[in-house]
């Protein structure tokens, strides 16, 4: 199933459904169709989704907290896959009992 792909309707974490009328495609395809409509930025995806963001989207091109972007597509170097490496939920500003602050840098495991 390609639910949530940019060619199908999907509802993501309380956002309105979006529909992309292009032909169906997969992120691993060597020929990606031209995009006519881009998705709005969504920091938190709910489940398995595929999003197409504008090339000038600053949010999509930088590493966001809890996410890592890397090139996982051997056919098209311009496609980055964003993988959730885990989510840290904390209160009180992520301050430890001793007064120290929690600082995390996502670890990416490559072969």
PDB file of C-alpha atoms in Angstrom:
ATOM      1  CA  UNK A   1       0.000   0.000   0.000  1.00  0.00           C
ATOM      2  CA  UNK A   2       1.183   3.505  -0.752  1.00  0.00           C
ATOM      3  CA  UNK A   3      -1.171   5.247   1.663  1.00  0.00           C
ATOM      4  CA  UNK A   4       0.003   8.723   2.372  1.00  0.00           C
ATOM      5  CA  UNK A   5       2.057   9.004  -0.809  1.00  0.00           C
ATOM      6  CA  UNK A   6       1.955  12.324  -2.646  1.00  0.00           C
ATOM      7  CA  UNK A   7      -0.359  10.773  -5.224  1.00  0.00           C
ATOM      8  CA  UNK A   8      -3.106   9.751  -2.834  1.00  0.00           C
ATOM      9  CA  UNK A   9      -5.322  11.307  -0.176  1.00  0.00           C
ATOM     10  CA  UNK A  10      -3.986  11.245   3.360  1.00  0.00           C
ATOM     11  CA  UNK A  11      -4.840  12.764   6.700  1.00  0.00           C
ATOM     12  CA  UNK A  12      -1.782  13.439   8.840  1.00  0.00           C
ATOM     13  CA  UNK A  13      -1.900  14.281  12.558  1.00  0.00           C
ATOM     14  CA  UNK A  14      -4.940  16.542  12.503  1.00  0.00           C
ATOM     15  CA  UNK A  15      -4.086  18.250   9.222  1.00  0.00           C
ATOM     16  CA  UNK A  16      -6.627  18.444   6.428  1.00  0.00           C
ATOM     17  CA  UNK A  17      -6.534  15.684   3.794  1.00  0.00           C
ATOM     18  CA  UNK A  18      -4.393  16.437   0.752  1.00  0.00           C
ATOM     19  CA  UNK A  19      -4.735  14.956  -2.710  1.00  0.00           C
ATOM     20  CA  UNK A  20      -2.119  14.732  -5.413  1.00  0.00           C
ATOM     21  CA  UNK A  21      -3.587  13.736  -8.780  1.00  0.00           C
ATOM     22  CA  UNK A  22      -0.335  12.561 -10.405  1.00  0.00           C
ATOM     23  CA  UNK A  23       0.374   8.974 -11.315  1.00  0.00           C
ATOM     24  CA  UNK A  24       1.333   6.666  -8.469  1.00  0.00           C
ATOM     25  CA  UNK A  25       5.066   6.414  -7.754  1.00  0.00           C
ATOM     26  CA  UNK A  26       7.458   5.113  -5.144  1.00  0.00           C
ATOM     27  CA  UNK A  27      10.394   6.943  -3.555  1.00  0.00           C
ATOM     28  CA  UNK A  28      12.719   4.242  -4.899  1.00  0.00           C
ATOM     29  CA  UNK A  29      11.610   4.680  -8.533  1.00  0.00           C
ATOM     30  CA  UNK A  30      14.340   5.925 -10.865  1.00  0.00           C
ATOM     31  CA  UNK A  31      11.899   8.212 -12.726  1.00  0.00           C
ATOM     32  CA  UNK A  32       9.891  10.468 -10.442  1.00  0.00           C
ATOM     33  CA  UNK A  33       7.000  12.348 -12.072  1.00  0.00           C
ATOM     34  CA  UNK A  34       6.908  16.139 -12.106  1.00  0.00           C
ATOM     35  CA  UNK A  35       5.272  17.505  -8.969  1.00  0.00           C
ATOM     36  CA  UNK A  36       2.344  19.863  -9.534  1.00  0.00           C
ATOM     37  CA  UNK A  37       1.368  20.339  -5.882  1.00  0.00           C
ATOM     38  CA  UNK A  38       3.552  20.375  -2.777  1.00  0.00           C
ATOM     39  CA  UNK A  39       2.619  19.330   0.744  1.00  0.00           C
ATOM     40  CA  UNK A  40       2.543  21.831   3.576  1.00  0.00           C
ATOM     41  CA  UNK A  41       5.280  21.350   6.171  1.00  0.00           C
ATOM     42  CA  UNK A  42       4.414  18.863   8.910  1.00  0.00           C
ATOM     43  CA  UNK A  43       6.891  18.399  11.758  1.00  0.00           C
ATOM     44  CA  UNK A  44       5.200  15.258  13.100  1.00  0.00           C
ATOM     45  CA  UNK A  45       4.061  12.546  10.739  1.00  0.00           C
ATOM     46  CA  UNK A  46       1.576   9.993  12.036  1.00  0.00           C
ATOM     47  CA  UNK A  47       2.490   6.548  10.757  1.00  0.00           C
ATOM     48  CA  UNK A  48       3.996   5.767   7.352  1.00  0.00           C
ATOM     49  CA  UNK A  49       3.603   8.756   5.033  1.00  0.00           C
ATOM     50  CA  UNK A  50       5.340  10.276   2.045  1.00  0.00           C
ATOM     51  CA  UNK A  51       5.470  14.039   1.606  1.00  0.00           C
ATOM     52  CA  UNK A  52       6.728  16.255  -1.216  1.00  0.00           C
ATOM     53  CA  UNK A  53       7.962  19.636   0.002  1.00  0.00           C
ATOM     54  CA  UNK A  54       8.968  22.707  -1.983  1.00  0.00           C
ATOM     55  CA  UNK A  55      12.675  22.752  -2.936  1.00  0.00           C
ATOM     56  CA  UNK A  56      13.057  26.069  -1.092  1.00  0.00           C
ATOM     57  CA  UNK A  57      11.427  24.802   2.126  1.00  0.00           C
ATOM     58  CA  UNK A  58      13.943  25.587   4.860  1.00  0.00           C
ATOM     59  CA  UNK A  59      12.186  23.254   7.299  1.00  0.00           C
ATOM     60  CA  UNK A  60      12.453  20.312   4.903  1.00  0.00           C
ATOM     61  CA  UNK A  61      16.125  20.821   4.090  1.00  0.00           C
ATOM     62  CA  UNK A  62      17.472  21.083   7.631  1.00  0.00           C
ATOM     63  CA  UNK A  63      17.670  18.443  10.318  1.00  0.00           C
ATOM     64  CA  UNK A  64      14.750  18.875  12.674  1.00  0.00           C
ATOM     65  CA  UNK A  65      14.779  17.659  16.258  1.00  0.00           C
ATOM     66  CA  UNK A  66      14.119  13.937  16.478  1.00  0.00           C
ATOM     67  CA  UNK A  67      14.468  13.426  12.713  1.00  0.00           C
ATOM     68  CA  UNK A  68      17.345  12.711  10.393  1.00  0.00           C
ATOM     69  CA  UNK A  69      17.430  13.235   6.675  1.00  0.00           C
ATOM     70  CA  UNK A  70      19.746  11.247   4.492  1.00  0.00           C
ATOM     71  CA  UNK A  71      20.023  10.112   0.928  1.00  0.00           C
ATOM     72  CA  UNK A  72      18.709   6.547   0.875  1.00  0.00           C
ATOM     73  CA  UNK A  73      17.786   6.479  -2.788  1.00  0.00           C
ATOM     74  CA  UNK A  74      20.491   5.143  -5.094  1.00  0.00           C
ATOM     75  CA  UNK A  75      18.582   6.164  -8.227  1.00  0.00           C
ATOM     76  CA  UNK A  76      17.988   9.847  -7.520  1.00  0.00           C
ATOM     77  CA  UNK A  77      20.414  11.765  -5.305  1.00  0.00           C
ATOM     78  CA  UNK A  78      17.952  14.655  -4.972  1.00  0.00           C
ATOM     79  CA  UNK A  79      15.467  12.583  -2.961  1.00  0.00           C
ATOM     80  CA  UNK A  80      16.063  12.539   0.765  1.00  0.00           C
ATOM     81  CA  UNK A  81      14.297  10.125   3.035  1.00  0.00           C
ATOM     82  CA  UNK A  82      13.395  11.388   6.475  1.00  0.00           C
ATOM     83  CA  UNK A  83      13.475   8.732   9.181  1.00  0.00           C
ATOM     84  CA  UNK A  84      12.238   9.066  12.731  1.00  0.00           C
ATOM     85  CA  UNK A  85      14.945   7.914  15.101  1.00  0.00           C
ATOM     86  CA  UNK A  86      12.819   8.225  18.196  1.00  0.00           C
ATOM     87  CA  UNK A  87      10.961  10.903  20.072  1.00  0.00           C
ATOM     88  CA  UNK A  88      11.989  12.283  23.457  1.00  0.00           C
ATOM     89  CA  UNK A  89       9.103  13.499  25.582  1.00  0.00           C
ATOM     90  CA  UNK A  90      10.106  15.432  28.672  1.00  0.00           C
ATOM     91  CA  UNK A  91       8.760  18.082  30.984  1.00  0.00           C
ATOM     92  CA  UNK A  92      10.254  20.988  32.929  1.00  0.00           C
ATOM     93  CA  UNK A  93      12.381  22.067  29.968  1.00  0.00           C
ATOM     94  CA  UNK A  94      14.225  18.725  29.856  1.00  0.00           C
ATOM     95  CA  UNK A  95      16.176  19.623  33.017  1.00  0.00           C
ATOM     96  CA  UNK A  96      17.615  16.693  34.975  1.00  0.00           C
ATOM     97  CA  UNK A  97      17.206  16.406  38.785  1.00  0.00           C
ATOM     98  CA  UNK A  98      20.803  17.612  39.247  1.00  0.00           C
ATOM     99  CA  UNK A  99      20.169  20.744  37.172  1.00  0.00           C
ATOM    100  CA  UNK A 100      21.804  19.508  33.966  1.00  0.00           C
ATOM    101  CA  UNK A 101      19.958  19.839  30.681  1.00  0.00           C
ATOM    102  CA  UNK A 102      19.249  16.994  28.266  1.00  0.00           C
ATOM    103  CA  UNK A 103      20.962  17.505  24.897  1.00  0.00           C
ATOM    104  CA  UNK A 104      20.341  14.974  22.163  1.00  0.00           C
ATOM    105  CA  UNK A 105      21.846  14.541  18.748  1.00  0.00           C
ATOM    106  CA  UNK A 106      20.149  11.846  16.646  1.00  0.00           C
ATOM    107  CA  UNK A 107      22.456   8.959  15.868  1.00  0.00           C
ATOM    108  CA  UNK A 108      22.309   7.596  12.343  1.00  0.00           C
ATOM    109  CA  UNK A 109      23.522   4.043  11.862  1.00  0.00           C
ATOM    110  CA  UNK A 110      25.060   3.445   8.448  1.00  0.00           C
ATOM    111  CA  UNK A 111      26.712   0.270   7.221  1.00  0.00           C
TER     112      UNK A 111
END
